[in-house]
Short mmCIF file of C-alpha atoms in Angstrom, two decimals:
data_model
loop_
_atom_site.label_atom_id
_atom_site.label_comp_id
_atom_site.label_asym_id
_atom_site.label_seq_id
_atom_site.Cartn_x
_atom_site.Cartn_y
_atom_site.Cartn_z
CA SER A 364 -158.55 -178.76 -43.87
CA ARG A 365 -156.92 -182.15 -43.91
CA PRO A 366 -157.47 -182.81 -47.67
CA LEU A 367 -155.54 -179.59 -48.49
CA ALA A 368 -152.76 -180.53 -46.09
CA ASP A 369 -152.56 -184.04 -47.57
CA ALA A 370 -152.33 -182.53 -51.07
CA LEU A 371 -149.54 -180.24 -49.90
CA ARG A 372 -147.60 -183.19 -48.49
CA THR A 373 -148.02 -185.20 -51.68
CA TRP A 374 -146.89 -182.24 -53.77
CA ALA A 375 -143.88 -181.56 -51.53
CA GLU A 376 -142.83 -185.22 -51.64
CA THR A 377 -143.11 -185.13 -55.46
CA ILE A 378 -141.16 -181.89 -55.88
CA LEU A 379 -138.43 -182.48 -53.28
CA PRO A 380 -136.41 -184.99 -55.33
CA GLN A 381 -136.34 -182.50 -58.22
CA LEU A 382 -134.79 -179.73 -56.09
CA SER A 383 -131.12 -179.07 -55.50
CA GLY A 384 -130.29 -180.68 -52.14
CA PRO A 385 -128.73 -177.66 -50.44
CA SER A 386 -131.26 -175.13 -51.78
CA ASP A 387 -133.33 -173.11 -49.32
CA LEU A 388 -136.54 -174.48 -50.81
CA ALA A 389 -135.36 -178.09 -50.38
CA LYS A 390 -134.38 -177.34 -46.79
CA ALA A 391 -137.84 -175.85 -46.15
CA PHE A 392 -139.57 -178.89 -47.67
CA ARG A 393 -137.45 -181.31 -45.61
CA TYR A 394 -138.15 -179.29 -42.48
CA MET A 395 -141.91 -179.44 -43.13
CA LEU A 396 -141.95 -183.13 -44.03
CA THR A 397 -139.86 -184.23 -41.01
CA ARG A 398 -142.28 -182.36 -38.74
CA TRP A 399 -145.42 -183.39 -40.61
CA ARG A 400 -146.97 -185.28 -37.72
CA ALA A 401 -146.69 -182.30 -35.39
CA LEU A 402 -147.81 -179.89 -38.11
CA THR A 403 -151.00 -181.83 -38.79
CA ARG A 404 -151.82 -182.56 -35.15
CA VAL A 405 -154.27 -179.68 -35.29
CA PHE A 406 -156.60 -181.88 -37.38
CA ASP A 407 -156.73 -184.53 -34.65
CA ASP A 408 -157.28 -182.31 -31.61
CA GLY A 409 -159.63 -179.35 -31.80
CA ARG A 410 -158.04 -177.75 -28.76
CA ILE A 411 -154.88 -176.99 -30.72
CA GLY A 412 -154.91 -173.64 -32.46
CA LEU A 413 -153.72 -173.13 -36.00
CA ASP A 414 -151.38 -170.40 -34.83
CA ASN A 415 -149.95 -168.92 -31.68
CA ASN A 416 -151.29 -165.40 -32.26
CA PRO A 417 -152.67 -165.01 -28.71
CA ALA A 418 -149.20 -165.70 -27.29
CA GLU A 419 -147.59 -163.38 -29.83
CA ARG A 420 -150.03 -160.58 -28.95
CA ALA A 421 -149.45 -161.15 -25.22
CA LEU A 422 -145.68 -160.71 -25.66
CA ARG A 423 -145.91 -157.69 -27.93
CA GLY A 424 -145.52 -155.33 -24.98
CA VAL A 425 -142.32 -157.08 -23.98
CA ALA A 426 -140.89 -156.68 -27.49
CA VAL A 427 -141.93 -153.02 -27.68
CA GLY A 428 -140.28 -152.20 -24.36
CA ARG A 429 -137.11 -154.21 -25.02
CA LYS A 430 -134.81 -151.16 -24.82
CA ASN A 431 -136.23 -150.29 -21.41
CA TYR A 432 -135.33 -153.70 -20.09
CA LEU A 433 -131.64 -152.96 -20.62
CA PHE A 434 -131.98 -151.21 -17.28
CA ALA A 435 -133.45 -154.11 -15.31
CA GLY A 436 -130.38 -153.85 -13.09
CA SER A 437 -129.09 -157.40 -13.58
CA ASP A 438 -129.78 -160.64 -15.36
CA ARG A 439 -131.70 -161.76 -12.28
CA GLY A 440 -133.83 -158.62 -12.41
CA ALA A 441 -134.61 -159.24 -16.08
CA GLU A 442 -135.53 -162.85 -15.31
CA ARG A 443 -137.91 -161.70 -12.58
CA ALA A 444 -139.49 -159.17 -14.91
CA ALA A 445 -139.97 -161.89 -17.52
CA ALA A 446 -141.59 -164.17 -14.91
CA PHE A 447 -144.02 -161.37 -13.94
CA TYR A 448 -144.89 -160.64 -17.56
CA THR A 449 -145.60 -164.32 -18.12
CA LEU A 450 -147.75 -164.55 -14.98
CA ILE A 451 -149.72 -161.38 -15.85
CA GLU A 452 -150.33 -162.39 -19.46
CA THR A 453 -151.34 -165.89 -18.40
CA ALA A 454 -153.82 -164.37 -15.94
CA LYS A 455 -155.26 -162.25 -18.77
CA LEU A 456 -155.57 -165.30 -21.03
CA ASN A 457 -157.49 -167.00 -18.19
CA ARG A 458 -159.83 -163.96 -18.07
CA LEU A 459 -158.82 -162.91 -14.57
CA ASP A 460 -158.85 -159.43 -13.17
CA THR A 461 -155.04 -159.19 -13.08
CA GLU A 462 -154.96 -156.56 -10.36
CA ALA A 463 -157.22 -158.60 -8.06
CA TYR A 464 -155.29 -161.77 -8.89
CA LEU A 465 -151.88 -160.25 -8.11
CA ARG A 466 -153.15 -158.54 -4.93
CA ASP A 467 -154.60 -161.83 -3.64
CA VAL A 468 -151.65 -164.02 -4.60
CA LEU A 469 -148.99 -161.63 -3.32
CA THR A 470 -150.71 -161.35 0.07
CA ARG A 471 -151.12 -165.16 0.35
CA ILE A 472 -147.90 -166.53 -1.11
CA ALA A 473 -145.65 -166.06 1.94
CA GLU A 474 -147.95 -168.19 4.10
CA HIS A 475 -149.04 -170.60 1.37
CA PRO A 476 -147.61 -174.15 1.60
CA ALA A 477 -144.91 -174.72 -1.03
CA ARG A 478 -146.41 -178.07 -1.99
CA ARG A 479 -149.63 -176.25 -2.99
CA LEU A 480 -148.16 -173.37 -5.01
CA ARG A 481 -149.92 -174.75 -8.10
CA ASP A 482 -153.18 -173.60 -6.49
CA LEU A 483 -152.05 -170.02 -7.06
CA LEU A 484 -151.37 -170.37 -10.78
CA PRO A 485 -153.85 -168.40 -12.90
CA TRP A 486 -155.68 -171.47 -14.29
CA ASN A 487 -156.15 -172.93 -10.76
CA TRP A 488 -156.65 -169.75 -8.75
CA THR A 489 -159.66 -169.30 -6.52
CA PRO A 490 -159.76 -165.93 -4.77
CA LEU A 491 -159.48 -166.19 -1.00
CA THR A 492 -161.42 -163.01 -0.28
CA GLY A 493 -164.25 -163.30 -2.81
CA LEU A 494 -162.55 -161.01 -5.34
CA ALA A 495 -164.20 -160.84 -8.75
CA GLN A 496 -162.63 -163.35 -11.10
CA ALA A 497 -163.96 -162.19 -14.45
CA ALA A 498 -162.18 -159.26 -16.08
#
């Protein structure tokens, strides 16, 4: 809650001058205090999460398979794999049936106007063929 965060800031501002300048703790306090506005933004906007755990969980599979990606063939291949992972995980976060989403988008994208590619992003997608949207 905001009162606890305010108390933390007051305490950090009180303690910081007593710490050795180059110490790790002093660096951590300065880091926190210089980013205080961004850190406490969560109290002003309820849409902002306290953590990024959903994103971390979504990328866990990428981290687990890291050794396998050494064989992507090239940097370009690895970049394409990363783009697909991002697209698939974003579709999951938007509660789409990822198989239906990919099938629909991959069949439409070649004929889809470039200026309207945003329509095919997971948060904007409307299935062309009446595919089920909920996973």
